[in-house]
PDB file of C-alpha atoms in Angstrom:
ATOM      1  CA  GLY B  65       0.000   0.000   0.000  1.00 78.00           C
ATOM      2  CA  ARG B  66       1.194   3.523  -0.760  1.00 85.00           C
ATOM      3  CA  LEU B  67       0.058   6.889   0.595  1.00 87.00           C
ATOM      4  CA  ARG B  68       1.362  10.140  -0.926  1.00 92.00           C
ATOM      5  CA  ALA B  69       1.671  13.700   0.343  1.00 94.00           C
ATOM      6  CA  GLY B  70       3.816  16.703  -0.476  1.00 96.00           C
ATOM      7  CA  GLN B  71       7.087  17.501   1.232  1.00 96.00           C
ATOM      8  CA  THR B  72       7.522  20.799   3.024  1.00 96.00           C
ATOM      9  CA  ALA B  73       9.571  23.527   1.318  1.00 96.00           C
ATOM     10  CA  ALA B  74      12.692  22.611   3.322  1.00 96.00           C
ATOM     11  CA  HIS B  75      12.249  18.880   2.477  1.00 97.00           C
ATOM     12  CA  ALA B  76      12.359  18.111   6.190  1.00 96.00           C
ATOM     13  CA  ASP B  77       8.754  17.044   6.795  1.00 95.00           C
ATOM     14  CA  LEU B  78       5.460  16.019   5.230  1.00 95.00           C
ATOM     15  CA  ARG B  79       2.379  18.176   4.756  1.00 94.00           C
ATOM     16  CA  VAL B  80       0.412  15.749   6.929  1.00 92.00           C
ATOM     17  CA  THR B  81      -0.875  16.570  10.400  1.00 90.00           C
ATOM     18  CA  ALA B  82      -2.207  13.128  11.307  1.00 87.00           C
ATOM     19  CA  LEU B  83      -2.181   9.638   9.883  1.00 86.00           C
ATOM     20  CA  ASN B  84      -5.223   7.592  10.825  1.00 81.00           C
ATOM     21  CA  ALA B  85      -4.825   4.595   8.545  1.00 76.00           C
ATOM     22  CA  ASP B  86      -4.361   0.866   8.755  1.00 75.00           C
ATOM     23  CA  ILE B  87      -2.832  -0.966   5.790  1.00 75.00           C
ATOM     24  CA  VAL B  88      -3.770  -4.629   5.868  1.00 77.00           C
ATOM     25  CA  GLY B  89      -2.477  -7.443   3.680  1.00 76.00           C
ATOM     26  CA  ALA B  90      -0.037  -5.375   1.595  1.00 74.00           C
ATOM     27  CA  GLN B  91       3.420  -6.693   0.749  1.00 74.00           C
ATOM     28  CA  SER B  92       4.807  -3.337   1.837  1.00 80.00           C
ATOM     29  CA  ALA B  93       3.422  -0.123   3.323  1.00 87.00           C
ATOM     30  CA  VAL B  94       4.906   3.206   2.232  1.00 90.00           C
ATOM     31  CA  LEU B  95       4.178   6.819   3.141  1.00 91.00           C
ATOM     32  CA  GLU B  96       5.720   8.802   0.314  1.00 95.00           C
ATOM     33  CA  GLY B  97       6.765  12.426   0.584  1.00 96.00           C
ATOM     34  CA  VAL B  98       6.725  13.976  -2.895  1.00 97.00           C
ATOM     35  CA  ALA B  99       8.895  16.884  -4.060  1.00 98.00           C
ATOM     36  CA  ARG B 100       7.746  18.426  -7.351  1.00 98.00           C
ATOM     37  CA  TYR B 101       9.935  20.182  -9.900  1.00 98.00           C
ATOM     38  CA  ASP B 102       9.284  21.971 -13.192  1.00 98.00           C
ATOM     39  CA  VAL B 103      12.034  22.149 -15.796  1.00 98.00           C
ATOM     40  CA  ALA B 104      10.872  25.706 -16.529  1.00 98.00           C
ATOM     41  CA  ASP B 105      12.801  26.603 -13.360  1.00 98.00           C
ATOM     42  CA  TYR B 106      15.947  24.918 -14.739  1.00 98.00           C
ATOM     43  CA  ASP B 107      16.995  24.552 -18.402  1.00 98.00           C
ATOM     44  CA  GLY B 108      13.441  24.297 -19.730  1.00 97.00           C
ATOM     45  CA  LEU B 109      13.740  20.758 -21.146  1.00 96.00           C
ATOM     46  CA  SER B 110      15.881  18.155 -19.422  1.00 98.00           C
ATOM     47  CA  VAL B 111      15.418  15.918 -16.415  1.00 98.00           C
ATOM     48  CA  ASP B 112      19.208  16.036 -16.088  1.00 98.00           C
ATOM     49  CA  SER B 113      19.132  19.715 -15.132  1.00 98.00           C
ATOM     50  CA  VAL B 114      16.896  18.890 -12.139  1.00 98.00           C
ATOM     51  CA  LYS B 115      18.642  15.714 -10.947  1.00 98.00           C
ATOM     52  CA  ALA B 116      21.181  17.249  -8.583  1.00 98.00           C
ATOM     53  CA  ASP B 117      18.510  19.155  -6.648  1.00 98.00           C
ATOM     54  CA  ALA B 118      16.100  16.221  -6.694  1.00 98.00           C
ATOM     55  CA  ILE B 119      18.704  13.811  -5.312  1.00 98.00           C
ATOM     56  CA  ALA B 120      19.911  16.242  -2.640  1.00 98.00           C
ATOM     57  CA  HIS B 121      16.377  17.042  -1.467  1.00 98.00           C
ATOM     58  CA  ALA B 122      15.413  13.347  -1.412  1.00 98.00           C
ATOM     59  CA  ARG B 123      18.419  12.572   0.748  1.00 97.00           C
ATOM     60  CA  THR B 124      17.501  15.415   3.113  1.00 97.00           C
ATOM     61  CA  PHE B 125      13.988  14.007   3.391  1.00 97.00           C
ATOM     62  CA  GLU B 126      15.318  10.487   3.939  1.00 96.00           C
ATOM     63  CA  GLY B 127      17.363  11.782   6.862  1.00 96.00           C
ATOM     64  CA  LYS B 128      14.156  13.021   8.519  1.00 96.00           C
ATOM     65  CA  ALA B 129      12.120   9.888   7.804  1.00 95.00           C
ATOM     66  CA  GLN B 130      12.366   8.365  11.282  1.00 93.00           C
ATOM     67  CA  ALA B 131      11.341  11.617  12.935  1.00 95.00           C
ATOM     68  CA  ILE B 132       8.396  11.982  10.544  1.00 94.00           C
ATOM     69  CA  ALA B 133       7.252   8.424  11.240  1.00 92.00           C
ATOM     70  CA  ALA B 134       7.494   9.034  14.996  1.00 92.00           C
ATOM     71  CA  ARG B 135       5.531  12.303  14.763  1.00 93.00           C
ATOM     72  CA  LEU B 136       2.726  10.593  12.857  1.00 91.00           C
ATOM     73  CA  GLY B 137       2.804   7.346  14.818  1.00 88.00           C
ATOM     74  CA  ALA B 138       3.418   5.530  11.529  1.00 82.00           C
ATOM     75  CA  SER B 139       4.543   2.232  13.003  1.00 80.00           C
ATOM     76  CA  GLY B 140       5.249  -0.373  10.343  1.00 82.00           C
ATOM     77  CA  ILE B 141       5.026   2.167   7.515  1.00 88.00           C
ATOM     78  CA  ALA B 142       8.188   3.148   5.631  1.00 90.00           C
ATOM     79  CA  VAL B 143       8.576   6.884   5.000  1.00 93.00           C
ATOM     80  CA  MET B 144      10.234   7.320   1.608  1.00 96.00           C
ATOM     81  CA  PRO B 145      10.968  10.171  -0.831  1.00 97.00           C
ATOM     82  CA  GLY B 146       9.128  10.704  -4.084  1.00 97.00           C
ATOM     83  CA  ILE B 147      10.305  12.829  -7.016  1.00 98.00           C
ATOM     84  CA  GLU B 148       8.035  14.330  -9.677  1.00 98.00           C
ATOM     85  CA  ILE B 149       9.626  16.230 -12.570  1.00 98.00           C
ATOM     86  CA  GLY B 150       7.298  17.948 -15.013  1.00 98.00           C
ATOM     87  CA  SER B 151       7.194  20.105 -18.113  1.00 98.00           C
ATOM     88  CA  ALA B 152       4.391  21.953 -19.850  1.00 98.00           C
ATOM     89  CA  GLY B 153       6.000  20.935 -23.149  1.00 98.00           C
ATOM     90  CA  ASP B 154       8.562  18.280 -24.029  1.00 98.00           C
ATOM     91  CA  LEU B 155      10.663  16.597 -21.338  1.00 98.00           C
ATOM     92  CA  ALA B 156      13.931  14.775 -22.069  1.00 98.00           C
ATOM     93  CA  LEU B 157      16.264  12.483 -20.147  1.00 98.00           C
ATOM     94  CA  GLN B 158      19.685  12.743 -21.786  1.00 98.00           C
ATOM     95  CA  SER B 159      21.753  10.351 -19.640  1.00 97.00           C
ATOM     96  CA  ASP B 160      21.254   7.158 -17.646  1.00 98.00           C
ATOM     97  CA  TRP B 161      19.754   7.423 -14.163  1.00 98.00           C
ATOM     98  CA  ASN B 162      20.710   4.617 -11.768  1.00 98.00           C
ATOM     99  CA  LEU B 163      18.349   4.942  -8.810  1.00 98.00           C
ATOM    100  CA  ALA B 164      19.999   2.035  -6.991  1.00 96.00           C
ATOM    101  CA  GLN B 165      23.180   4.095  -6.770  1.00 96.00           C
ATOM    102  CA  ASP B 166      21.651   7.467  -5.942  1.00 97.00           C
ATOM    103  CA  PHE B 167      19.223   6.120  -3.333  1.00 96.00           C
ATOM    104  CA  ALA B 168      21.038   3.103  -1.938  1.00 95.00           C
ATOM    105  CA  THR B 169      19.359   3.368   1.480  1.00 93.00           C
ATOM    106  CA  ALA B 170      15.952   4.734   0.396  1.00 94.00           C
ATOM    107  CA  ARG B 171      14.573   1.667  -1.317  1.00 92.00           C
ATOM    108  CA  GLU B 172      10.860   2.209  -1.958  1.00 94.00           C
ATOM    109  CA  GLY B 173      10.551   5.721  -3.328  1.00 96.00           C
ATOM    110  CA  SER B 174       9.022   6.747  -6.618  1.00 97.00           C
ATOM    111  CA  LEU B 175      10.075   8.703  -9.695  1.00 98.00           C
ATOM    112  CA  THR B 176       7.464  10.401 -11.895  1.00 98.00           C
ATOM    113  CA  LEU B 177       8.280  12.129 -15.191  1.00 98.00           C
ATOM    114  CA  ARG B 178       5.288  14.099 -16.444  1.00 98.00           C
ATOM    115  CA  ALA B 179       5.430  15.835 -19.823  1.00 98.00           C
ATOM    116  CA  GLY B 180       2.655  17.930 -21.307  1.00 98.00           C
ATOM    117  CA  GLY B 181       4.257  17.256 -24.709  1.00 98.00           C
ATOM    118  CA  ASN B 182       6.580  14.394 -25.645  1.00 98.00           C
ATOM    119  CA  LEU B 183       8.729  12.383 -23.240  1.00 98.00           C
ATOM    120  CA  LEU B 184      12.126  11.594 -24.788  1.00 98.00           C
ATOM    121  CA  LEU B 185      14.127   8.935 -22.970  1.00 98.00           C
ATOM    122  CA  ASN B 186      17.635   9.172 -24.410  1.00 98.00           C
ATOM    123  CA  GLY B 187      19.005   7.590 -21.229  1.00 98.00           C
ATOM    124  CA  SER B 188      18.006   4.521 -19.264  1.00 98.00           C
ATOM    125  CA  ILE B 189      16.076   4.634 -15.983  1.00 98.00           C
ATOM    126  CA  SER B 190      17.059   1.693 -13.801  1.00 98.00           C
ATOM    127  CA  ASP B 191      16.579   0.460 -10.264  1.00 97.00           C
ATOM    128  CA  GLY B 192      17.136  -2.923  -8.670  1.00 96.00           C
ATOM    129  CA  PHE B 193      20.417  -3.480 -10.560  1.00 96.00           C
ATOM    130  CA  SER B 194      24.025  -2.587  -9.754  1.00 95.00           C
ATOM    131  CA  ASP B 195      24.172  -0.206 -12.721  1.00 94.00           C
ATOM    132  CA  ALA B 196      21.886   1.107 -15.435  1.00 95.00           C
ATOM    133  CA  THR B 197      23.294  -0.973 -18.301  1.00 93.00           C
ATOM    134  CA  THR B 198      22.545  -4.543 -19.321  1.00 91.00           C
ATOM    135  CA  ALA B 199      25.731  -5.539 -17.493  1.00 92.00           C
ATOM    136  CA  GLY B 200      24.177  -4.633 -14.136  1.00 94.00           C
ATOM    137  CA  SER B 201      23.516  -7.465 -11.696  1.00 94.00           C
ATOM    138  CA  LEU B 202      20.172  -7.982  -9.958  1.00 95.00           C
ATOM    139  CA  GLN B 203      20.146  -6.784  -6.339  1.00 96.00           C
ATOM    140  CA  THR B 204      18.480  -8.264  -3.239  1.00 94.00           C
ATOM    141  CA  GLY B 205      16.598  -5.217  -1.914  1.00 94.00           C
ATOM    142  CA  ARG B 206      13.331  -3.545  -2.796  1.00 95.00           C
ATOM    143  CA  SER B 207      13.023  -0.987  -5.604  1.00 96.00           C
ATOM    144  CA  TRP B 208      11.442   2.285  -6.673  1.00 97.00           C
ATOM    145  CA  ASN B 209       8.205   2.788  -8.568  1.00 97.00           C
ATOM    146  CA  LEU B 210       8.421   4.503 -11.975  1.00 98.00           C
ATOM    147  CA  ALA B 211       5.660   6.569 -13.603  1.00 98.00           C
ATOM    148  CA  LEU B 212       6.301   8.035 -17.064  1.00 98.00           C
ATOM    149  CA  VAL B 213       3.675  10.225 -18.714  1.00 98.00           C
ATOM    150  CA  ALA B 214       3.510  12.095 -22.037  1.00 98.00           C
ATOM    151  CA  GLY B 215       0.584  14.201 -23.144  1.00 98.00           C
ATOM    152  CA  ALA B 216      -0.212  14.716 -19.473  1.00 98.00           C
ATOM    153  CA  ASP B 217      -3.217  16.639 -18.218  1.00 98.00           C
ATOM    154  CA  ARG B 218      -1.170  19.020 -16.140  1.00 96.00           C
ATOM    155  CA  GLY B 219      -4.278  20.526 -14.592  1.00 96.00           C
ATOM    156  CA  SER B 220      -5.243  17.241 -12.969  1.00 97.00           C
ATOM    157  CA  ALA B 221      -4.266  16.208  -9.449  1.00 93.00           C
ATOM    158  CA  ASP B 222      -3.781  12.707 -10.847  1.00 96.00           C
ATOM    159  CA  ALA B 223      -0.160  12.480 -11.975  1.00 96.00           C
ATOM    160  CA  LEU B 224      -1.136   9.790 -14.517  1.00 97.00           C
ATOM    161  CA  ALA B 225      -4.003  11.707 -16.130  1.00 98.00           C
ATOM    162  CA  LEU B 226      -3.847  12.264 -19.909  1.00 98.00           C
ATOM    163  CA  VAL B 227      -5.326  14.831 -22.258  1.00 98.00           C
ATOM    164  CA  PRO B 228      -7.704  12.898 -24.589  1.00 98.00           C
ATOM    165  CA  LEU B 229      -6.125  11.906 -27.910  1.00 98.00           C
ATOM    166  CA  ALA B 230      -8.428  14.169 -29.902  1.00 97.00           C
ATOM    167  CA  ALA B 231      -7.277  17.148 -27.827  1.00 98.00           C
ATOM    168  CA  GLN B 232      -3.535  16.406 -28.020  1.00 98.00           C
ATOM    169  CA  ALA B 233      -1.539  18.988 -29.981  1.00 96.00           C
ATOM    170  CA  ALA B 234      -0.220  17.716 -33.328  1.00 96.00           C
ATOM    171  CA  GLY B 235       2.864  15.553 -32.869  1.00 96.00           C
ATOM    172  CA  GLN B 236       2.604  15.656 -29.071  1.00 97.00           C
ATOM    173  CA  GLY B 237       1.982  13.039 -26.403  1.00 98.00           C
ATOM    174  CA  THR B 238       4.504  10.342 -27.412  1.00 98.00           C
ATOM    175  CA  ILE B 239       6.956   8.459 -25.180  1.00 98.00           C
ATOM    176  CA  THR B 240      10.117   7.504 -27.102  1.00 98.00           C
ATOM    177  CA  LEU B 241      12.586   5.089 -25.530  1.00 98.00           C
ATOM    178  CA  GLY B 242      16.086   5.264 -27.002  1.00 97.00           C
ATOM    179  CA  ALA B 243      17.056   6.043 -30.585  1.00 96.00           C
ATOM    180  CA  ALA B 244      18.165   4.063 -33.621  1.00 92.00           C
ATOM    181  CA  ASP B 245      21.258   2.034 -32.654  1.00 92.00           C
ATOM    182  CA  ALA B 246      21.032   3.424 -29.128  1.00 94.00           C
ATOM    183  CA  GLY B 247      18.589   1.244 -27.215  1.00 95.00           C
ATOM    184  CA  LYS B 248      17.702   2.238 -23.658  1.00 97.00           C
ATOM    185  CA  LEU B 249      16.004   0.576 -20.696  1.00 97.00           C
ATOM    186  CA  VAL B 250      13.177   1.428 -18.340  1.00 98.00           C
ATOM    187  CA  ARG B 251      13.297  -1.125 -15.555  1.00 98.00           C
ATOM    188  CA  THR B 252      12.906  -1.669 -11.860  1.00 97.00           C
ATOM    189  CA  GLY B 253      12.954  -4.648  -9.538  1.00 97.00           C
ATOM    190  CA  THR B 254      10.113  -5.045  -7.026  1.00 96.00           C
ATOM    191  CA  GLY B 255       8.623  -1.645  -7.879  1.00 96.00           C
ATOM    192  CA  GLU B 256       5.799  -0.880 -10.288  1.00 96.00           C
ATOM    193  CA  ILE B 257       6.045   0.712 -13.731  1.00 98.00           C
ATOM    194  CA  GLU B 258       3.274   2.928 -15.129  1.00 98.00           C
ATOM    195  CA  LEU B 259       3.660   4.274 -18.689  1.00 98.00           C
ATOM    196  CA  ARG B 260       0.913   6.551 -20.006  1.00 98.00           C
ATOM    197  CA  ALA B 261       1.210   7.959 -23.527  1.00 98.00           C
ATOM    198  CA  GLY B 262      -1.334  10.483 -24.739  1.00 98.00           C
ATOM    199  CA  ARG B 263      -0.415   9.438 -28.271  1.00 98.00           C
ATOM    200  CA  ASP B 264       2.178   6.700 -29.048  1.00 98.00           C
ATOM    201  CA  LEU B 265       4.718   4.566 -27.229  1.00 98.00           C
ATOM    202  CA  VAL B 266       7.852   4.081 -29.370  1.00 98.00           C
ATOM    203  CA  LEU B 267      10.679   1.640 -28.648  1.00 97.00           C
ATOM    204  CA  ALA B 268      13.115   3.214 -31.094  1.00 97.00           C
ATOM    205  CA  ASP B 269      15.736   0.448 -31.123  1.00 96.00           C
ATOM    206  CA  LYS B 270      15.517  -3.331 -31.058  1.00 93.00           C
ATOM    207  CA  VAL B 271      17.241  -3.489 -27.665  1.00 92.00           C
ATOM    208  CA  SER B 272      15.040  -0.842 -26.015  1.00 96.00           C
ATOM    209  CA  ALA B 273      13.065  -2.614 -23.289  1.00 95.00           C
ATOM    210  CA  ILE B 274      10.650  -2.033 -20.406  1.00 97.00           C
ATOM    211  CA  TYR B 275      10.446  -4.572 -17.595  1.00 96.00           C
ATOM    212  CA  THR B 276      10.437  -5.404 -13.895  1.00 97.00           C
ATOM    213  CA  ALA B 277      12.875  -8.043 -12.661  1.00 95.00           C
ATOM    214  CA  GLY B 278      12.090  -8.556  -8.982  1.00 96.00           C
ATOM    215  CA  ARG B 279      14.869  -9.005  -6.462  1.00 96.00           C
ATOM    216  CA  ARG B 280      17.606 -11.618  -6.332  1.00 94.00           C
ATOM    217  CA  ASP B 281      16.468 -14.761  -4.514  1.00 93.00           C
ATOM    218  CA  THR B 282      19.069 -15.732  -1.918  1.00 91.00           C
ATOM    219  CA  THR B 283      17.272 -18.906  -0.808  1.00 91.00           C
ATOM    220  CA  THR B 284      19.426 -22.014  -0.766  1.00 87.00           C
ATOM    221  CA  TYR B 285      18.047 -25.453  -1.566  1.00 85.00           C
ATOM    222  CA  ASP B 286      19.502 -28.823  -0.624  1.00 85.00           C
ATOM    223  CA  ASP B 287      18.782 -30.298  -4.049  1.00 83.00           C
ATOM    224  CA  PHE B 288      19.840 -27.372  -6.240  1.00 81.00           C
ATOM    225  CA  THR B 289      23.174 -25.631  -6.815  1.00 82.00           C
ATOM    226  CA  ALA B 290      22.818 -22.369  -8.701  1.00 79.00           C
ATOM    227  CA  PRO B 291      25.389 -21.662 -11.426  1.00 81.00           C
ATOM    228  CA  ALA B 292      27.907 -19.047 -10.316  1.00 80.00           C
ATOM    229  CA  ASP B 293      26.683 -16.378 -12.742  1.00 80.00           C
ATOM    230  CA  ALA B 294      22.953 -17.013 -12.360  1.00 83.00           C
ATOM    231  CA  ALA B 295      20.421 -14.714 -10.663  1.00 87.00           C
ATOM    232  CA  TYR B 296      16.848 -15.776 -10.003  1.00 88.00           C
ATOM    233  CA  GLY B 297      14.339 -12.975  -9.508  1.00 93.00           C
ATOM    234  CA  ILE B 298      11.324 -13.080  -7.187  1.00 94.00           C
ATOM    235  CA  ASP B 299       8.654 -10.525  -6.180  1.00 94.00           C
ATOM    236  CA  GLY B 300       8.693  -8.718  -9.524  1.00 94.00           C
ATOM    237  CA  GLY B 301       6.588  -5.557  -9.621  1.00 94.00           C
ATOM    238  CA  SER B 302       3.602  -4.967 -11.875  1.00 95.00           C
ATOM    239  CA  MET B 303       3.724  -3.069 -15.163  1.00 97.00           C
ATOM    240  CA  ARG B 304       0.914  -1.162 -16.877  1.00 97.00           C
ATOM    241  CA  LEU B 305       1.265   0.451 -20.315  1.00 97.00           C
ATOM    242  CA  VAL B 306      -1.371   2.750 -21.806  1.00 97.00           C
ATOM    243  CA  ALA B 307      -1.106   4.355 -25.257  1.00 98.00           C
ATOM    244  CA  GLN B 308      -4.052   6.302 -26.650  1.00 98.00           C
ATOM    245  CA  GLY B 309      -2.513   5.935 -30.106  1.00 98.00           C
ATOM    246  CA  SER B 310      -0.212   3.071 -31.094  1.00 97.00           C
ATOM    247  CA  VAL B 311       2.749   1.067 -29.779  1.00 97.00           C
ATOM    248  CA  HIS B 312       5.740   0.892 -32.144  1.00 96.00           C
ATOM    249  CA  ALA B 313       8.868  -1.259 -31.803  1.00 95.00           C
ATOM    250  CA  LYS B 314      11.756  -2.278 -34.041  1.00 89.00           C
ATOM    251  CA  PRO B 315      11.963  -5.904 -35.185  1.00 85.00           C
ATOM    252  CA  THR B 316      14.407  -7.999 -33.183  1.00 79.00           C
ATOM    253  CA  ASP B 317      16.714 -10.763 -34.332  1.00 76.00           C
ATOM    254  CA  GLN B 318      16.581 -12.462 -30.939  1.00 69.00           C
ATOM    255  CA  SER B 319      15.682 -16.158 -30.989  1.00 70.00           C
ATOM    256  CA  PHE B 320      13.186 -17.699 -28.599  1.00 64.00           C
ATOM    257  CA  VAL B 321      15.002 -20.697 -27.124  1.00 63.00           C
ATOM    258  CA  GLU B 322      15.159 -22.627 -23.874  1.00 60.00           C
ATOM    259  CA  TRP B 323      16.348 -19.630 -21.885  1.00 58.00           C
ATOM    260  CA  LEU B 324      15.716 -20.832 -18.332  1.00 61.00           C
ATOM    261  CA  ARG B 325      18.744 -22.399 -16.659  1.00 59.00           C
ATOM    262  CA  ARG B 326      18.015 -25.715 -15.004  1.00 60.00           C
ATOM    263  CA  GLN B 327      19.985 -28.696 -13.776  1.00 59.00           C
ATOM    264  CA  GLY B 328      19.437 -32.053 -12.131  1.00 60.00           C
ATOM    265  CA  GLN B 329      17.941 -35.286 -13.335  1.00 59.00           C
ATOM    266  CA  GLY B 330      14.491 -36.456 -14.213  1.00 58.00           C
ATOM    267  CA  ASN B 331      12.966 -39.643 -12.898  1.00 60.00           C
ATOM    268  CA  TRP B 332       9.738 -39.671 -14.860  1.00 55.00           C
ATOM    269  CA  ARG B 333       8.954 -42.086 -17.664  1.00 53.00           C
TER     270      ARG B 333
END
């Protein structure tokens, strides 16, 4: 379960006076303090121009999390930072963002990118792995939620709300992941992924991919020895993709084969 509220201006507290809630049956319970940014206050386009402030403020908030939980009596609920970066027009990520590195001790936050125009992902967004490339290894901890929106209804309190397709400006409202010969990733581990495109979702290269991977299973079994370089994921987060137009992807030359590692012997006939 996840509850959200805004951070105070100093990023030291939540705009919540009381928390009268019981979360029952959830795998995790999170009270998220959201800090919102507009690229109009930075370089006018890029997520990268906001990152330094967003990371610093999230770390400040993380340092106050125990005090916030104590003030609200939030026993059993994790207080975590949330980051929302928006633009009235296009919004672009120009370099990889490895959330596992930047928020190593704040493990269940959320990142929202909310563009009124197009969302251009020229860098990967990754959590739950040691780095943001395909060489990264799956980690054991919990992960951030990701919400990526293009063609957003910026007047709505719902961060995932879209302007209807018929009302989208010409050529606006598309999420593009990567570029030709420069595939990029959107992935997390145990967190959730929400992609909402007011027009199209475009995977611009054959290796561009969107997925959740769970967390590395460290369980040992008497009758199974895992290969040294293998990682088995459990507790993978959910993923929801919405495109009011179309979904486009490049053809892949990958073969579908027996990809799952297994070992042992069979005794059936």
